[in-house]
PDB file of C-alpha atoms and ligand atoms in Angstrom:
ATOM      1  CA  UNK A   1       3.717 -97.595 -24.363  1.00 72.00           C
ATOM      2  CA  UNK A   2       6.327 -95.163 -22.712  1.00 86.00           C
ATOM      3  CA  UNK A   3       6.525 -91.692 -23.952  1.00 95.00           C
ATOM      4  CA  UNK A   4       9.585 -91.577 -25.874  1.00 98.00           C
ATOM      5  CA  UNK A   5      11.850 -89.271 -24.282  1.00 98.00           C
ATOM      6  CA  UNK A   6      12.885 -85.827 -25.699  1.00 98.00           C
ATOM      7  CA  UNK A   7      16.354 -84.277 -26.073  1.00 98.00           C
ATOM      8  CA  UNK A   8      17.147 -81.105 -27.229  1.00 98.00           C
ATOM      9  CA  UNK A   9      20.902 -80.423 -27.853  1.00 98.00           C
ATOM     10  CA  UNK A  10      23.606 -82.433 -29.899  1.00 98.00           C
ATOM     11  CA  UNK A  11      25.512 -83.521 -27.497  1.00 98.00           C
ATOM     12  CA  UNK A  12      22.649 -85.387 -25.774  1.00 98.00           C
ATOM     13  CA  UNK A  13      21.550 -86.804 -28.814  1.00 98.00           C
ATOM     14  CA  UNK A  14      25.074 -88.188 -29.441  1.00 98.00           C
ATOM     15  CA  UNK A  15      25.259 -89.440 -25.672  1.00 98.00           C
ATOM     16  CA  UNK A  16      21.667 -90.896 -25.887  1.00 98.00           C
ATOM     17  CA  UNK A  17      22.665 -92.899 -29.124  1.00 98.00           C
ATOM     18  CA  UNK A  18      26.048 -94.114 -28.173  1.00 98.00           C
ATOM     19  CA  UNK A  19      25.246 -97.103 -26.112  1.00 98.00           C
ATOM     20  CA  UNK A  20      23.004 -98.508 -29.311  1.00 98.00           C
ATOM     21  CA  UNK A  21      25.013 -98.531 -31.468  1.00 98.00           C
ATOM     22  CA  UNK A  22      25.710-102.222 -31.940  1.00 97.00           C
ATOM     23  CA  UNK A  23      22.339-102.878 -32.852  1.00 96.00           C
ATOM     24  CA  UNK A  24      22.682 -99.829 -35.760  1.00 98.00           C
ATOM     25  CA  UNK A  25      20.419 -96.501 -35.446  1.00 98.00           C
ATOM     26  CA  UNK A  26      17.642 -95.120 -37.413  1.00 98.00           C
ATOM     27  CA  UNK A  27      17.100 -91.611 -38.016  1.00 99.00           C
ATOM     28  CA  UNK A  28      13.549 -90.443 -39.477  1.00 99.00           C
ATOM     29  CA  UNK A  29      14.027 -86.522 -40.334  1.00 98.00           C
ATOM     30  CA  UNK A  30      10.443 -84.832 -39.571  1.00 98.00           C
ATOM     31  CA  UNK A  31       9.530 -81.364 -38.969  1.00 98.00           C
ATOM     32  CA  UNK A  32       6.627 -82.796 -36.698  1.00 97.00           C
ATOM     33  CA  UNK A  33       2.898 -82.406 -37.177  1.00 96.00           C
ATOM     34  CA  UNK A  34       3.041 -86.462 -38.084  1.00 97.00           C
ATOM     35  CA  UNK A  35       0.637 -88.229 -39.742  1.00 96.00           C
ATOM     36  CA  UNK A  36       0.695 -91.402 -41.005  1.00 96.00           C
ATOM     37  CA  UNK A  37       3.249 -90.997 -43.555  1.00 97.00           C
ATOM     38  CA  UNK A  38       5.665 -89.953 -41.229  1.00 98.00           C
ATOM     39  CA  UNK A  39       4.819 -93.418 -38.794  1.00 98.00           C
ATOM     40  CA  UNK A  40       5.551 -95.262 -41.744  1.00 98.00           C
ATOM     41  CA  UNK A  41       8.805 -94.197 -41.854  1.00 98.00           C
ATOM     42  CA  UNK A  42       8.916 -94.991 -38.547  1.00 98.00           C
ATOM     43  CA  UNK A  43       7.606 -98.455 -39.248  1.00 98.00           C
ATOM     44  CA  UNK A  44      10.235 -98.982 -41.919  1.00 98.00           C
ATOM     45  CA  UNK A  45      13.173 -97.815 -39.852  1.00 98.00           C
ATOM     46  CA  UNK A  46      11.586-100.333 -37.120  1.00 98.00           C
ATOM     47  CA  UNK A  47      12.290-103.042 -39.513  1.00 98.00           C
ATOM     48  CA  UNK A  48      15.789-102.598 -39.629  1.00 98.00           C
ATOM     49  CA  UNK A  49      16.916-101.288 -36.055  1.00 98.00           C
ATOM     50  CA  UNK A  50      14.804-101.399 -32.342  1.00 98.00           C
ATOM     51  CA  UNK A  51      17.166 -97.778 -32.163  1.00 98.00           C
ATOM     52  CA  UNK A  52      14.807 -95.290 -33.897  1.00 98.00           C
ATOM     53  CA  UNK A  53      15.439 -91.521 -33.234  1.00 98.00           C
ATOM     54  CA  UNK A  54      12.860 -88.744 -34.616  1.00 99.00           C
ATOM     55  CA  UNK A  55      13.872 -85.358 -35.347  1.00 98.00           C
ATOM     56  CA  UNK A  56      11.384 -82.946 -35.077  1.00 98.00           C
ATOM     57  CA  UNK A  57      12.374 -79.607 -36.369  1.00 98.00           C
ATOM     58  CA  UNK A  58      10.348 -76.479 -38.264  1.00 98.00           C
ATOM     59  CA  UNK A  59      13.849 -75.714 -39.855  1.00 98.00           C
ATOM     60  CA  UNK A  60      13.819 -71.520 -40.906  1.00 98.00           C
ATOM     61  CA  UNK A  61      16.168 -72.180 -43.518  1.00 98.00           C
ATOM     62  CA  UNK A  62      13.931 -74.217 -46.038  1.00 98.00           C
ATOM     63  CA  UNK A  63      11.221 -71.849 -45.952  1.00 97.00           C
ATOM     64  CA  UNK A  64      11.174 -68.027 -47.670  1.00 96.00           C
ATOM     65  CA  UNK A  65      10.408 -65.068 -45.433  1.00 95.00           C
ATOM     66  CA  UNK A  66       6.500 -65.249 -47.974  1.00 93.00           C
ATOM     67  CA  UNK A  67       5.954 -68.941 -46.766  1.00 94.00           C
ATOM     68  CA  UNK A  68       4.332 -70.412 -43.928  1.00 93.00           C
ATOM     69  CA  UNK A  69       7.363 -70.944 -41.651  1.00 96.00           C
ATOM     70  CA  UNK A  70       5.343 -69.146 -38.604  1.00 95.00           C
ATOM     71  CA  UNK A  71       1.852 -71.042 -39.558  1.00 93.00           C
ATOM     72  CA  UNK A  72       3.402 -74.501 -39.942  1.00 94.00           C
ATOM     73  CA  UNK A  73       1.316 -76.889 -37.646  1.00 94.00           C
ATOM     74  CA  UNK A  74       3.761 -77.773 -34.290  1.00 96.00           C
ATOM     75  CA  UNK A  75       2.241 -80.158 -32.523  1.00 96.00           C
ATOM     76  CA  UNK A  76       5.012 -82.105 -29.817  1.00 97.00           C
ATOM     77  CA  UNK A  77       2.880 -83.196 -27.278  1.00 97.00           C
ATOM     78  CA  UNK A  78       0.699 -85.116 -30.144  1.00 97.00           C
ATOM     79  CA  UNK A  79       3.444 -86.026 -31.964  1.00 98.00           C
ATOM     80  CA  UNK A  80       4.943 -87.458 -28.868  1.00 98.00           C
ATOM     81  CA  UNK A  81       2.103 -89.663 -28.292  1.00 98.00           C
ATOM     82  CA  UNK A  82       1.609 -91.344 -31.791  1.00 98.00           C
ATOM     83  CA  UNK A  83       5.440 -92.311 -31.449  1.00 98.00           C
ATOM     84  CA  UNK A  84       5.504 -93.697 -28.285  1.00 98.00           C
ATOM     85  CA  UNK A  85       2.406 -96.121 -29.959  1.00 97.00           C
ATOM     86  CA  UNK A  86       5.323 -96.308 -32.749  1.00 97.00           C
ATOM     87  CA  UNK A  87       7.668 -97.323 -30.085  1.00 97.00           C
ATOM     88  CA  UNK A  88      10.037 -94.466 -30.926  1.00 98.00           C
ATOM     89  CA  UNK A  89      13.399 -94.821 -28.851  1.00 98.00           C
ATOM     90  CA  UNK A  90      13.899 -91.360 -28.664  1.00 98.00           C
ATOM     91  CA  UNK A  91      12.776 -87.306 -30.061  1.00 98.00           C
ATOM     92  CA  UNK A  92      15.214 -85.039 -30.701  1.00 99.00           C
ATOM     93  CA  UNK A  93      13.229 -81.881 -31.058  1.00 98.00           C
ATOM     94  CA  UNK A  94      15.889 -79.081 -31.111  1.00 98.00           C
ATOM     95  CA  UNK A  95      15.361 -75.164 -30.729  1.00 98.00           C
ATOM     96  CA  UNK A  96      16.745 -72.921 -33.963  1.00 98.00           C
ATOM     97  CA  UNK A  97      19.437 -71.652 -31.845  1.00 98.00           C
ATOM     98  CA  UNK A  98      21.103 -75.396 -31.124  1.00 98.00           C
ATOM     99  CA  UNK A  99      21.156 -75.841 -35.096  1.00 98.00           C
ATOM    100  CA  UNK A 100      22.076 -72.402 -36.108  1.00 98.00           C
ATOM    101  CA  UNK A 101      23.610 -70.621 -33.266  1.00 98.00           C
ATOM    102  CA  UNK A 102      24.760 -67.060 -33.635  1.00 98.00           C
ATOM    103  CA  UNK A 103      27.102 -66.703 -36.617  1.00 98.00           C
ATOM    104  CA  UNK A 104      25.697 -69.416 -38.328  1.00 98.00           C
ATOM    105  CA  UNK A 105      27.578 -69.306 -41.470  1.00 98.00           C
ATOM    106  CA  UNK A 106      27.601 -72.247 -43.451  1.00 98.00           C
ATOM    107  CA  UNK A 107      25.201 -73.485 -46.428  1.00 98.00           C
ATOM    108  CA  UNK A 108      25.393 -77.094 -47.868  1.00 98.00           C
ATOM    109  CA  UNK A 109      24.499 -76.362 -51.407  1.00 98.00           C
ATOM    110  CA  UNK A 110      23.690 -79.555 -53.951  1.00 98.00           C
ATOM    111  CA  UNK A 111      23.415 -79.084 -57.503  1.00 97.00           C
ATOM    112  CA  UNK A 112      22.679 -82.216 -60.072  1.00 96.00           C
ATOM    113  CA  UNK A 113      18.806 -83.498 -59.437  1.00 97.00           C
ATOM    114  CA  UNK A 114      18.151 -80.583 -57.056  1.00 98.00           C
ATOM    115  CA  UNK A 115      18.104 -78.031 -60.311  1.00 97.00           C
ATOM    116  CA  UNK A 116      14.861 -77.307 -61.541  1.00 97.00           C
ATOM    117  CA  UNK A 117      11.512 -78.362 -60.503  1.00 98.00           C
ATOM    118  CA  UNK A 118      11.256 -77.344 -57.248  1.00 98.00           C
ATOM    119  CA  UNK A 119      14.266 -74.976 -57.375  1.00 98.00           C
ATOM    120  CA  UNK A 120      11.964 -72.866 -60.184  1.00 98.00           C
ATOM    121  CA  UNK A 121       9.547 -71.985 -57.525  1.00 97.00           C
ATOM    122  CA  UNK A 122      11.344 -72.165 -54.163  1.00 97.00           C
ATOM    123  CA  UNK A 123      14.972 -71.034 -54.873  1.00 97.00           C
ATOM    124  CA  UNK A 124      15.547 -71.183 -51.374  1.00 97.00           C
ATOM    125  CA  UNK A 125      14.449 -74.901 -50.674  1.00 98.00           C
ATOM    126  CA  UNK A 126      17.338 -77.367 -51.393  1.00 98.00           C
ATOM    127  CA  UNK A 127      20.064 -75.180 -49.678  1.00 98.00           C
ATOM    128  CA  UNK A 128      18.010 -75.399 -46.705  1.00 98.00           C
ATOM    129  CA  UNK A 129      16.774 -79.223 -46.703  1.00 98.00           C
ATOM    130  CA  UNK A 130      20.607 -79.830 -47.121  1.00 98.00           C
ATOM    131  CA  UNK A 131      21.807 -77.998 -44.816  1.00 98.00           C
ATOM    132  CA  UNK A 132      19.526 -79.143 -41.972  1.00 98.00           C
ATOM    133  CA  UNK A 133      19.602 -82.882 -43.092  1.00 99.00           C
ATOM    134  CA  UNK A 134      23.590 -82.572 -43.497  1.00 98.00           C
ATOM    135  CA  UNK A 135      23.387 -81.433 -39.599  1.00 98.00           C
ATOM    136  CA  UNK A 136      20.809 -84.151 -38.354  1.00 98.00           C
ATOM    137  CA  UNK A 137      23.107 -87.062 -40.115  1.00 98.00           C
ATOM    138  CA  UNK A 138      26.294 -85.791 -39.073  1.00 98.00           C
ATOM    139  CA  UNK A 139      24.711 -85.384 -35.356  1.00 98.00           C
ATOM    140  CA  UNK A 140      22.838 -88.660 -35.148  1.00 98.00           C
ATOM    141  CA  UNK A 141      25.475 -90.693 -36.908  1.00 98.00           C
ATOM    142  CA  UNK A 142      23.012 -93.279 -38.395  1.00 98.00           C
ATOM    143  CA  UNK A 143      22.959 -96.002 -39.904  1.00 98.00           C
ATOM    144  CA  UNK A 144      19.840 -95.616 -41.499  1.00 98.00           C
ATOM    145  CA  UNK A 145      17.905 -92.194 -42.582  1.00 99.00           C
ATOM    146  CA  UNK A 146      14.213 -92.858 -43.821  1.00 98.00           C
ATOM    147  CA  UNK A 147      12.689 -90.156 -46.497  1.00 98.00           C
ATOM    148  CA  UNK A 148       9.354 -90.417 -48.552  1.00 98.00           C
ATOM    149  CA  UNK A 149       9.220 -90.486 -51.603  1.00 98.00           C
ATOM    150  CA  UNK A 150       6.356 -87.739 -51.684  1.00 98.00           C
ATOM    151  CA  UNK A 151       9.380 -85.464 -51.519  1.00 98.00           C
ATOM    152  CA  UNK A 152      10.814 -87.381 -54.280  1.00 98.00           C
ATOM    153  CA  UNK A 153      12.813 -84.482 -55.488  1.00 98.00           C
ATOM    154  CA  UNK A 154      13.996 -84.136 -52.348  1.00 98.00           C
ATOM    155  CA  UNK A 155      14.661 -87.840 -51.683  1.00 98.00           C
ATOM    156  CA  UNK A 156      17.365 -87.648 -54.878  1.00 98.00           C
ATOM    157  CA  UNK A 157      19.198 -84.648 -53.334  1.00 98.00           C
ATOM    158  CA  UNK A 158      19.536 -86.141 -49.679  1.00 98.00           C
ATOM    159  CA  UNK A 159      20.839 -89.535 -51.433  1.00 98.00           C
ATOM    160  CA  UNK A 160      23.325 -87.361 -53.230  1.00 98.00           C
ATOM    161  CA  UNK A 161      24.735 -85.062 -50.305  1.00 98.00           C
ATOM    162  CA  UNK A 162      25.072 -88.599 -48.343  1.00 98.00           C
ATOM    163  CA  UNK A 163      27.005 -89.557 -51.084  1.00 98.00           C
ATOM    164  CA  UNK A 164      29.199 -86.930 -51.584  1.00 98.00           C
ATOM    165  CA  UNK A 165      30.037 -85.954 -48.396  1.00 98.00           C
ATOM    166  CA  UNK A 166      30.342 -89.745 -47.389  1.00 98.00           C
ATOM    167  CA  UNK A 167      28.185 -89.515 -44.716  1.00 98.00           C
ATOM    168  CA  UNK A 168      28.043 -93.468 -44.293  1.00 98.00           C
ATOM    169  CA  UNK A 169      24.155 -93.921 -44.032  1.00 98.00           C
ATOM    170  CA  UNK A 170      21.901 -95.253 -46.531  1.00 98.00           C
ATOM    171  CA  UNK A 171      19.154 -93.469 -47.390  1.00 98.00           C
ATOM    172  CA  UNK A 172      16.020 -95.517 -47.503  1.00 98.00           C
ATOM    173  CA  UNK A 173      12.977 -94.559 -49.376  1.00 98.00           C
ATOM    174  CA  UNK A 174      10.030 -95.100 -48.101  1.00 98.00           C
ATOM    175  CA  UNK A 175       6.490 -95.300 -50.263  1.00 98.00           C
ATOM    176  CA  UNK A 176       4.049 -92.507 -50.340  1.00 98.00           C
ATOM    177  CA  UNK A 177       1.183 -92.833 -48.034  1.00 97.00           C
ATOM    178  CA  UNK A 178      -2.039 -92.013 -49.527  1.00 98.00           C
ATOM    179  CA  UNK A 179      -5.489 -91.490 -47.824  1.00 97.00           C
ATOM    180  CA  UNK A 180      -8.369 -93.016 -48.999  1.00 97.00           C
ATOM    181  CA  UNK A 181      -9.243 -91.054 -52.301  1.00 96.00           C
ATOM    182  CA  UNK A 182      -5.552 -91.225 -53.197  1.00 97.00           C
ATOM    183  CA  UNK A 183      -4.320 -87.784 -51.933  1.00 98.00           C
ATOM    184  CA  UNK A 184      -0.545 -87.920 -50.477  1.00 98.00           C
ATOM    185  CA  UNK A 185      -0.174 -87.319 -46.741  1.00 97.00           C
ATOM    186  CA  UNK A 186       1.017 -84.289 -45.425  1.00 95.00           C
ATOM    187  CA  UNK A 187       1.035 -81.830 -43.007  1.00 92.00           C
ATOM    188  CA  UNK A 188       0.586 -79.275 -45.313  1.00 92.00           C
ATOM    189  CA  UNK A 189      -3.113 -81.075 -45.356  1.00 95.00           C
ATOM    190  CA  UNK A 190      -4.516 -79.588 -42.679  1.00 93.00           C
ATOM    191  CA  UNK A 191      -4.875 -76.216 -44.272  1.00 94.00           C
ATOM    192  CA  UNK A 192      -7.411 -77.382 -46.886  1.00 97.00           C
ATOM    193  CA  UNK A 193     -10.791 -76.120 -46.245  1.00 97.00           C
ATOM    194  CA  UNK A 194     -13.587 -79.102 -46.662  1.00 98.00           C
ATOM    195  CA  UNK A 195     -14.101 -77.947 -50.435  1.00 97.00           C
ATOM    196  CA  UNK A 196     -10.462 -77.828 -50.738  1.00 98.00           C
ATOM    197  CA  UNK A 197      -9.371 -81.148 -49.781  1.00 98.00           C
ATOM    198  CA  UNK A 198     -12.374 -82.258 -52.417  1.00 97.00           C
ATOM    199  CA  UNK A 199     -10.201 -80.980 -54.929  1.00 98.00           C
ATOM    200  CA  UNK A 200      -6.929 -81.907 -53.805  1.00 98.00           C
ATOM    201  CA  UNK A 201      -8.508 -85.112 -53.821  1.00 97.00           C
ATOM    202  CA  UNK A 202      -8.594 -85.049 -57.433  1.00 98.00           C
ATOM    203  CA  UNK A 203      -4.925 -84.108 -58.563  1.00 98.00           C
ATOM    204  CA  UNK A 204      -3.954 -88.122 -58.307  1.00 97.00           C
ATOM    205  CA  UNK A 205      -6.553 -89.303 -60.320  1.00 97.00           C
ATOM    206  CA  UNK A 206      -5.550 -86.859 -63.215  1.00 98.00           C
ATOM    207  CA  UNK A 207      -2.021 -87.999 -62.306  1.00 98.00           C
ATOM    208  CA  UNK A 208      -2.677 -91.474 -62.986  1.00 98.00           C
ATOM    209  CA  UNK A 209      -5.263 -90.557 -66.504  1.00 98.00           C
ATOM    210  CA  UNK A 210      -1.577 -88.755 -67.584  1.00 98.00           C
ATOM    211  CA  UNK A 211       0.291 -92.096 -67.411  1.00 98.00           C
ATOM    212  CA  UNK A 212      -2.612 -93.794 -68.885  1.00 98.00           C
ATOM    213  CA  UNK A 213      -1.918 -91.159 -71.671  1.00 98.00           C
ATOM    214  CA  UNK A 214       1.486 -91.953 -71.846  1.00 97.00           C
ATOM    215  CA  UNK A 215       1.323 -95.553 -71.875  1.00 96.00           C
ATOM    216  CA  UNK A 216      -1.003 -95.386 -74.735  1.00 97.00           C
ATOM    217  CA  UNK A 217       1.470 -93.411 -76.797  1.00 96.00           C
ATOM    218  CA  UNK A 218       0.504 -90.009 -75.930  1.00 97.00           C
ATOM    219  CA  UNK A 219       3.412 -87.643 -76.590  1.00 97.00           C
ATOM    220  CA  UNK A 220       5.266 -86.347 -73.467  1.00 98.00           C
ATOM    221  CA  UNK A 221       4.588 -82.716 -73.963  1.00 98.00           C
ATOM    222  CA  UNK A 222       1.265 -83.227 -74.975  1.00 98.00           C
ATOM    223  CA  UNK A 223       0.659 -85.265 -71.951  1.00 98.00           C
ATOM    224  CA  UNK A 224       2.267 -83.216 -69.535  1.00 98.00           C
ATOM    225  CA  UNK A 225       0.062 -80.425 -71.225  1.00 98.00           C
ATOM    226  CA  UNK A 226      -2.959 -82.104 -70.674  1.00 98.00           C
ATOM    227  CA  UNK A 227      -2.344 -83.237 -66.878  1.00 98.00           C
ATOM    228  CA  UNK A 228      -1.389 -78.841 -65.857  1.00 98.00           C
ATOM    229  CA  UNK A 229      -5.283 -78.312 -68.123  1.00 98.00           C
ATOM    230  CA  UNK A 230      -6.671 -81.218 -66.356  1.00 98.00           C
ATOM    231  CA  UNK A 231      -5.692 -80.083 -62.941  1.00 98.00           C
ATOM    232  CA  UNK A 232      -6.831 -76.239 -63.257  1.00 98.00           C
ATOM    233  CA  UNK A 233      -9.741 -78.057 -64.644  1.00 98.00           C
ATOM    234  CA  UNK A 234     -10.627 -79.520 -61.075  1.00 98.00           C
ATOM    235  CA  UNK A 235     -10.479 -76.463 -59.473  1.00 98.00           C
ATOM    236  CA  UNK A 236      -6.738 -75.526 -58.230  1.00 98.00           C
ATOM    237  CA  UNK A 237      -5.531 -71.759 -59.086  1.00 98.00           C
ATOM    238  CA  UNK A 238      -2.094 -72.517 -59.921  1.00 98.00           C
ATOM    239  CA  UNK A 239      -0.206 -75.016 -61.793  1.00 98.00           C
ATOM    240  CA  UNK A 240       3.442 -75.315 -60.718  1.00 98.00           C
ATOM    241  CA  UNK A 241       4.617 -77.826 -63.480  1.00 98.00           C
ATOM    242  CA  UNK A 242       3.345 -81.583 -64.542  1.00 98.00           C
ATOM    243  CA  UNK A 243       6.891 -83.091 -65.358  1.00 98.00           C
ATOM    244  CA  UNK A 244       7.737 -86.619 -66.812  1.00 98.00           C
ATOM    245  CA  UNK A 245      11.899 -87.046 -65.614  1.00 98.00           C
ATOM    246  CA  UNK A 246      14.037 -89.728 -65.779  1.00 97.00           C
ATOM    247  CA  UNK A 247      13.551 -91.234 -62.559  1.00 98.00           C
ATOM    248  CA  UNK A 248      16.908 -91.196 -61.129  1.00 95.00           C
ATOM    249  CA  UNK A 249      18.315 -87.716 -62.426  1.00 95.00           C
ATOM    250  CA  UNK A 250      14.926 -85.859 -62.988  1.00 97.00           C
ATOM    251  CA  UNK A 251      16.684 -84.815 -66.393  1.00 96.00           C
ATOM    252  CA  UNK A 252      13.596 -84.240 -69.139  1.00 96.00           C
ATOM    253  CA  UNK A 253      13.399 -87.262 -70.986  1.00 95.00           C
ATOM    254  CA  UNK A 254      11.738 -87.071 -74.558  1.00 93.00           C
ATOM    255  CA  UNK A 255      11.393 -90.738 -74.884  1.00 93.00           C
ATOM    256  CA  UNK A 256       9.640 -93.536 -72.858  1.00 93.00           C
ATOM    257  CA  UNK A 257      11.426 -96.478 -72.156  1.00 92.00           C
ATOM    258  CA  UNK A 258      13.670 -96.080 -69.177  1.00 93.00           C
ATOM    259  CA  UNK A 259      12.031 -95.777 -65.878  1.00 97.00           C
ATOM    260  CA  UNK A 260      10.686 -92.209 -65.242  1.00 98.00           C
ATOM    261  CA  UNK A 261       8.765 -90.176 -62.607  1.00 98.00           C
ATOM    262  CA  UNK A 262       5.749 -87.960 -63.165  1.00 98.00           C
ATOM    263  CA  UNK A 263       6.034 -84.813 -60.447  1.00 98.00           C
ATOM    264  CA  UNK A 264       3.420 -82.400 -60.034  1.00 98.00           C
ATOM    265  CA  UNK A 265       2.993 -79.024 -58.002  1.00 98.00           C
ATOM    266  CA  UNK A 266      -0.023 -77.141 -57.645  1.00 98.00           C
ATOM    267  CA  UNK A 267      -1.656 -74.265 -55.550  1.00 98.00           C
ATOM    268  CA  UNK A 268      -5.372 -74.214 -53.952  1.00 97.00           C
ATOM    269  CA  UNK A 269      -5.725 -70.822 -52.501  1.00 95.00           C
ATOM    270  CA  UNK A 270      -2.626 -70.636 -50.397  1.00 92.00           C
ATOM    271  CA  UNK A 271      -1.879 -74.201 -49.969  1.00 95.00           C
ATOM    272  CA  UNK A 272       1.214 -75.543 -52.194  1.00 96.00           C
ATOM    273  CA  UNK A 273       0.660 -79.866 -52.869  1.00 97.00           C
ATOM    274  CA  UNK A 274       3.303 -82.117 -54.654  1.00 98.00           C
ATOM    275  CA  UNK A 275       2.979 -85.516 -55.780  1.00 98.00           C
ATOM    276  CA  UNK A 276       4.496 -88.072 -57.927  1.00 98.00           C
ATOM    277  CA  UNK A 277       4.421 -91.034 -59.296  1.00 98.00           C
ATOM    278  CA  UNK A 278       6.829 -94.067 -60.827  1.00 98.00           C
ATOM    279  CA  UNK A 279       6.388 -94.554 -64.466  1.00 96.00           C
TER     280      UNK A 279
HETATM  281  O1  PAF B   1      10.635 -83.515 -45.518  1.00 87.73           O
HETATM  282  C1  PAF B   1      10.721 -82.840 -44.466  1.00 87.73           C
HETATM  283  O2  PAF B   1       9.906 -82.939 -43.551  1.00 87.73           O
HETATM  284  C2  PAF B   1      11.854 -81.856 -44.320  1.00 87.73           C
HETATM  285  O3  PAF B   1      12.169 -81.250 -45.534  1.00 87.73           O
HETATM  286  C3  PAF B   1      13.115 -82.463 -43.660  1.00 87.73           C
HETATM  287  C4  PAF B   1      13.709 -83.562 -44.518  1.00 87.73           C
HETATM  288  C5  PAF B   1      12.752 -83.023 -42.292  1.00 87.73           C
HETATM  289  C6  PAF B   1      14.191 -81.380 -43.475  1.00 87.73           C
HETATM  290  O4  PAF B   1      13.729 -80.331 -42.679  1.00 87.73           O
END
């Protein structure tokens, strides 16, 4: 298992790639600190392609100046090693100034299924995960780009900028990768305190007692209602929103029927969790 080696600037990314293309290329977009999750969108990508770059980037523009930009876990040397036992062809772990040198001046802005949710709480987000992502695919060139769907918000808008600025790769979503009592992986994780991850354990349990809910004939508002109680209940502060969309828009729906998405958010102290689940 070779370490996989690092490059740090576009064009050596784009010179590193060339000579695979024939056998297609895999990007999987990380900002490091990888668990997991993130090797099984490594795993995924592996299916399609041996080519398999990994970007690993803390990008400044998704976070606001109150969020944990500075605190976020960055961890290269150990996320080096768990993708060389991935067998990762290469890292591409750029510094801010390669992505957004001085004069920076450009913002890729989606609308559609990035209004709302998300965009209620972190006005910032979006602009910033499209931006960066634009960058990555139009750098890498690949064939395939591999996103969870724990970020399923965030899934829809990346399929929809590769859409509409034809950027030729399809976007692959990849399943949510749970630990054992059903939390959602994450890097954000590590900032639970031992009684904190107890109750972060909880929120996909209430998640699932929602649908249950639902599929019994539960009204959606009255549902939803119950799951933001039901959460506070276990011991979070703050409920962001418990939200039944349709499933490929994230419009509200006020019917069952066609497939749909539940999507939480919800504080413990200072640690922000989503999740979300197919209906
Ligand atoms: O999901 C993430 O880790 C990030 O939002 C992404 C897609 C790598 C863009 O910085």
């Amino acid at each position: 298992m070779s370490s996989p080696p690092i490059v740090t600037t576009v064009t050596d990314l784009r010179r590193a790639l060339e000579p695979l293309r024939k056998d297609g290329v895999a990007l999987v977009p990380t900002m490091g600190a990888l668990h997991d999750g993130h090797l099984s969108l490594v795993a995924a990508a592996k299916q399609r392609t041996p080519n398999v770059a990994v970007s690993i980037f803390v990008n400044p523009t998704q976070f606001a100046p109150h969020e944990d930009f500075y605190s976020y876990p960055r961890t290269l040397e150990s996320d080096r090693e768990k993708l060389a036992g991935a067998n990762t062809t290469l890292i591409f772990a750029p510094a801010a100034r390669e992505m957004y040198p001085d004069g920076f001046a450009t913002t890729v802005c989606v609308k559609g299924p990035a209004n709302g949710l998300e965009t209620d709480f972190r006005p910032h987000f979006f602009d910033g995960v499209a931006t960066i992502v634009a960058k990555l695919l139009i750098a890498a060139k690949p064939d395939w780009a591999m996103f969870g769907e724990k970020d399923y918000q965030q899934l829809l808008v990346i399929r929809r900028l590769a859409r509409d600025l034809d950027l030729g790769v399809e976007i692959v979503a990849v399943p949510i990768a749970r630990e054992e009592d059903g939390l959602a992986m994450s890097s954000r994780n590590a900032y639970l305190s031992p009684s904190e991850r107890k109750i972060a354990g909880q929120l996909n349990a209430v998640m699932r007692e929602v649908i249950a809910r639902l599929q019994r004939g539960t009204g959606i508002v009255e549902a939803e209602a119950f799951g933001a109680a039901a959460i506070k209940d276990t011991g979070f502060d703050t409920v962001d929103y418990v939200a039944l969309r349709d499933a490929q828009t994230l419009d509200p729906i006020t019917a069952m029927g066609k497939p749909a998405r539940l999507l939480v958010a919800a504080r413990i102290c200072k640690t922000r969790l989503i999740d979300n689940m197919a209906v």
